[in-house]
Short mmCIF file of C-alpha atoms in Angstrom, two decimals:
data_model
loop_
_atom_site.label_atom_id
_atom_site.label_comp_id
_atom_site.label_asym_id
_atom_site.label_seq_id
_atom_site.Cartn_x
_atom_site.Cartn_y
_atom_site.Cartn_z
CA MET A 1 -0.96 -5.23 -5.70
CA PRO A 2 -3.33 -6.62 -3.00
CA LEU A 3 -2.06 -7.45 0.29
CA ARG A 4 -4.42 -10.30 1.43
CA TRP A 5 -5.26 -11.50 4.95
CA ALA A 6 -8.49 -13.02 5.79
CA GLY A 7 -10.22 -11.66 2.93
CA CYS A 8 -8.71 -8.09 3.23
CA ALA A 9 -6.79 -6.77 0.32
CA VAL A 10 -4.39 -3.57 0.48
CA LYS A 11 -3.04 -2.08 -2.58
CA LEU A 12 0.26 -0.42 -2.71
CA GLU A 13 0.93 1.15 -6.12
CA ALA A 14 2.99 3.77 -7.85
CA MET A 15 1.03 7.02 -8.54
CA THR A 16 0.28 6.88 -12.28
CA SER A 17 1.08 9.88 -14.72
CA PHE A 18 -2.65 9.66 -16.05
CA LEU A 19 -4.57 9.92 -12.78
CA SER A 20 -4.41 12.83 -10.71
CA GLU A 21 -4.12 12.91 -6.78
CA GLU A 22 -7.48 13.79 -6.30
CA ASN A 23 -9.11 11.21 -8.58
CA CYS A 24 -6.57 8.57 -7.15
CA ARG A 25 -8.00 9.37 -3.71
CA THR A 26 -11.59 9.43 -4.88
CA LEU A 27 -10.92 5.81 -6.56
CA VAL A 28 -9.19 4.52 -3.52
CA ASP A 29 -12.13 5.74 -1.10
CA ALA A 30 -14.56 3.83 -3.12
CA LEU A 31 -12.83 0.38 -2.78
CA PRO A 32 -14.33 -1.78 -0.19
CA GLU A 33 -11.47 -3.56 0.76
CA ALA A 34 -8.23 -1.86 2.32
CA ALA A 35 -6.26 0.09 -0.50
CA ILE A 36 -3.10 2.38 -0.24
CA VAL A 37 -1.38 4.33 -3.05
CA VAL A 38 2.50 5.17 -2.69
CA ASN A 39 4.05 7.71 -4.86
CA ALA A 40 7.78 7.71 -6.36
CA SER A 41 8.77 9.31 -3.09
CA ASN A 42 7.30 6.62 -1.07
CA LEU A 43 4.71 8.78 0.33
CA ILE A 44 1.36 7.58 0.87
CA ILE A 45 -0.80 9.71 -1.12
CA ALA A 46 -4.16 7.78 -0.68
CA ALA A 47 -5.50 5.44 1.83
CA ASN A 48 -9.06 4.26 2.23
CA ARG A 49 -10.95 3.76 5.63
CA ALA A 50 -10.16 0.00 5.45
CA ALA A 51 -6.56 0.47 5.04
CA CYS A 52 -6.54 2.86 8.02
CA ALA A 53 -8.41 0.44 10.31
CA LEU A 54 -6.07 -2.33 9.33
CA LEU A 55 -3.09 -0.28 10.24
CA ASP A 56 -4.87 1.41 13.17
CA ALA A 57 -3.65 4.86 11.66
CA GLU A 58 -4.13 7.99 9.69
CA LEU A 59 -2.07 7.09 6.60
CA VAL A 60 -2.31 9.82 3.96
CA ASN A 61 0.64 12.13 3.60
CA VAL A 62 3.02 9.98 5.54
CA PRO A 63 6.23 7.92 4.51
CA ALA A 64 5.19 4.44 3.53
CA GLY A 65 7.88 3.20 5.91
CA MET A 66 6.18 4.71 8.96
CA PHE A 67 3.54 2.07 8.80
CA LEU A 68 4.75 -0.40 6.44
CA ARG A 69 8.12 -0.92 8.41
CA SER A 70 8.96 -4.22 7.04
CA PRO A 71 12.26 -3.99 4.86
CA ALA A 72 10.75 -6.83 2.53
CA ILE A 73 7.66 -4.44 1.80
CA LEU A 74 9.88 -1.31 1.12
CA ARG A 75 12.24 -3.26 -0.92
CA SER A 76 9.40 -4.87 -2.90
CA ILE A 77 7.77 -1.62 -3.62
CA THR A 78 11.26 -0.26 -4.85
CA GLU A 79 11.68 -3.38 -6.98
CA THR A 80 8.31 -3.22 -8.44
CA ARG A 81 8.78 0.30 -9.20
CA GLU A 82 11.94 -0.20 -10.83
CA ARG A 83 11.20 -3.38 -12.77
CA GLN A 84 7.74 -2.17 -13.70
CA SER A 85 6.39 -5.84 -12.80
CA ALA A 86 4.51 -7.62 -10.12
CA SER A 87 6.16 -8.88 -6.88
CA GLU A 88 5.34 -10.05 -3.68
CA ALA A 89 6.13 -9.76 0.15
CA GLU A 90 4.54 -10.13 3.52
CA PHE A 91 4.60 -8.39 6.79
CA ASP A 92 3.23 -8.73 10.30
CA VAL A 93 0.87 -6.17 12.04
CA ARG A 94 1.31 -6.34 15.43
CA SER A 95 -1.27 -5.46 18.13
CA ARG A 96 -3.12 -7.82 20.51
CA VAL A 97 -2.78 -10.58 17.93
CA THR A 98 -0.09 -10.68 15.37
CA ARG A 99 -1.32 -10.74 11.67
CA THR A 100 0.73 -11.66 8.70
CA ILE A 101 -0.44 -9.77 5.61
CA ASN A 102 0.89 -11.04 2.17
CA VAL A 103 1.31 -8.30 -0.22
CA HIS A 104 0.94 -8.51 -3.95
CA LEU A 105 2.47 -5.37 -5.65
CA ALA A 106 1.81 -4.06 -9.28
CA PRO A 107 2.75 -0.88 -10.83
CA MET A 108 0.14 1.38 -12.13
CA GLY A 109 2.32 3.30 -14.43
CA HIS A 110 5.19 5.82 -14.26
CA ASP A 111 5.49 8.46 -11.44
#
């Protein structure tokens, strides 16, 4: 589920039943583009440096809604998990310049 903005991609995905949290964090850390993994409780369990820079925050072990405040994003995460199929949404990152991030979500597996 990549979120795309100016060449950046952020992934928001459900935690899989076949990948440990430690292995998930290792995988996410190795990705060159921004990536976030959200578990069934909507807690961010992994986020790489690019994702933290994009949202200007330390993201691990915080509720997804704390930094992904858009109702459309949170609704899409829930729908993606429930339907076990891809969905899309977008949100704005507000700082000196407002940036719109397009989000493409896809489940990795069952929580």
